[in-house]
């Protein structure tokens, strides 16, 4: 690997060049030797020349010539003549591992090792230079202490090692004199991998999140956006873990759909009719295929009819739930709403579980268990990042999230919620009346004030304000819908039991003047072994906001899309 | 839950109505009592009336009235008056769990339990009726044996319980007389949940996969598509597990992009300029905004300029890899190619890892470890489904996949591959010559014949046939690209080391007459602390084909999109 740090040499690995064989990733058939190394739990780079011969075996990849003695012995002539083995994959040694654990790295004191990363800060004192290195594996940097006798010091002295530069450092872990960390790296050697131009916009002084949105390609190098990326990743993985451990099957609901039953939401059209490409933004209207009557000729479009980006995978998810019992989707969805707010994205990720043989109570129980699971998982696995958010983004967020994990969630009916709001000693901007939808101010009052910061589920909404597919309750006025409200965000999860009775569903479609023909396949699920089923939807970015305290939804997705903005 | 099975009663749960409290899902704070139950490992429905009072505590969700004695005691008046607790979530007892394990269910003999699912077949003999029930949790059915004295037998006798109907059955697990299974369920009670219309297209006799593509909403109820769905899910989860355990961060690369550097591939345009909706397929050309010159007025489009569906998340992934070290994407990508073949989809899922401080050898090692990990995971976790594929879809697939896990992968250079092909005693349709790309017949010859079914990685391709971002080798003629070839599929994975040298990359863009301005942010990664980095891409549906032996790519994604086809 180090070959690439030294442009003058060959790209191929040499025994001395490897920087990557730092910790061992166990694959199917570890050799006795590599197993031995992993048991030692010290898969570290031995930098002394005496070990050079041994190191050769740890290279991530072998690059023997065909004639190498290490070649695979096989019957096939071709293979013997041409092939050589692919090397073993080894996980990098990351700063999170060096400093991690209960002892914050003290157990590694005396170890020789090597890390790679980017310089966050550099400060020189009379005889010693401190370089803070970050590799994105955790929030905190590795403090590297360097004397003038270290190899490569001339580059530091010459001013080449600046904030933003990429480096590889080798040294020994020592107990730190400072109070900010338990250990630091006493540097024996530094290699400047890539310089950083002085125009680098991510300097030590703080810049606004608005400014950083114009630098979406560099903002993950900041503390805030690095932490958001890690927490987002952890929430995504916890989502998969929760559903997989509960026996749910992940289903890829379609992104492009020409199905008529997505409803009349604001959708993006997906087309190849407009003969545009990145090269030619100048598109003549005349080039668009049209019928004799001057209409767009959809028959010539890629899918032979108008096609759109999905707004929800739910209806498709129901088809798999009524075959596999419990499923979930986790994929992007889209809204072409022209709302340029801190709460809306044109492209966002949704999680939509669907449970067969389940009613609204099961649905609420699942949504509650899911939220508690993922929040607990983040609190346990992203401690340092969460402390950062607690200090810099939202004071008290760890306490708020711990409440979510520990307190029981409450449910109340929409009818009770209206009564509660009417009795509230509070003036709202929007009217409160049975039959009207709850506004964000009402939702936040309920969860933040009336129930003191506890998540609350409102259920059994008037059918007029809810979607056609929700199951009608026996009162004939409400449907088995539920919204989970959480502090700061308001509605985080919305779900319902689905109408599984064919005749009731058909009557509802008629009532709403929806075309039954378009819903033929959705109705089929009620014709052939219909089952009570329920599900919910969760905007993943809302969840990331909830878990990080980040105000603007554009700051919790790597490359936000909104009106006028789809760069990068 | 059972309330929904009995339309005449209230929807709300009653203590006696639950069918769902079958196994316990451990959440953060299990009560001592529920913990006790989970330790017993017998979280089964006790159907005897004597247990009715106890059962009340196991209901998935409580639905106490506000005045219930079980209500939460809190200081807040509102809460006391209005709220009631949300119930605990419990994992369903699935047929896979009933019959699973080394003893195939024998350990459960004598247990009383309840399962829900769909009738696959029903056959009546003189005094006994056999009903095969499937719930999608595994390939095989639960055989249910029923005497005329069982509760609900009248519905069976009356002909209401047909293939496709949904049922809930309660009974006792007994050793099976048959040879096909170790245990069966002696039914005490059957509840017909949903009838199945006689037009149900998924009957016992086999139907073609072509026909089933027109029934995408019902095909997961067949053996083949149920197994594909489970293996696909397992491959997806194994993908997340592999990368998460290796310290990679999942990054959501954008789906919609107005970035100019996606290249000139066949892309779908995403627009709101065409004022269409599902209701009005009649769109007048005149309604499309145009400039005075008769051009499409992109400034009025949602994003203010032409926007497209992504063809790859790689360039965006590189921005996060050069901040967080190692990342992967797993999301949908799109091609508007008009190729109606069994190998192409307009919408498919891609996995694109990107490794910082890594070269091509690291990349190959990672791709190899990844493939071995996920294949091993499927072989271990989808045994029954894999045996089904081995018997009915591709004879010997388990052996072929075991080879992938156990044998070492080989690498050879493109130059050696050309030499090997030229020396091959075989006539190819396409010419073999240094500088020409390898065709599928060449790739399959190499992996299937020359190397006897072993995966092979070809590396160092001529730069003319590879993408602009691939790192130029020292020979000036080739780039550090690699393609992993596997039997039956040909190329499964393609990757490269990326050009990290700013001046080399800029020269390459000039050479290819690409606009450097458009790549400003991509070039920034080389201006500010550039690092050697590498990655690869994997079409997820190709992987599912590889692991299942399914020929047509449209049969390994739930709702395939191809020219003329975006239904459901």
PDB file of N, CA and C in Angstrom, chain A residues 101 266 448 546:
ATOM      1  N   UNK A 101     -12.344   1.183  24.098  1.00  0.00           N
ATOM      2  CA  UNK A 101     -12.331   0.266  25.243  1.00  0.00           C
ATOM      3  C   UNK A 101     -12.398   1.039  26.541  1.00  0.00           C
ATOM      4  N   UNK A 266     -47.582  14.472  -4.875  1.00  0.00           N
ATOM      5  CA  UNK A 266     -46.697  15.207  -5.766  1.00  0.00           C
ATOM      6  C   UNK A 266     -45.529  14.302  -6.133  1.00  0.00           C
ATOM      7  N   UNK A 448     -44.655  16.766  24.563  1.00  0.00           N
ATOM      8  CA  UNK A 448     -43.680  17.507  25.359  1.00  0.00           C
ATOM      9  C   UNK A 448     -44.265  18.028  26.664  1.00  0.00           C
ATOM     10  N   UNK A 546     -33.995  13.031  15.330  1.00  0.00           N
ATOM     11  CA  UNK A 546     -34.446  12.734  16.700  1.00  0.00           C
ATOM     12  C   UNK A 546     -33.278  12.259  17.564  1.00  0.00           C
TER      13      UNK A 546
END
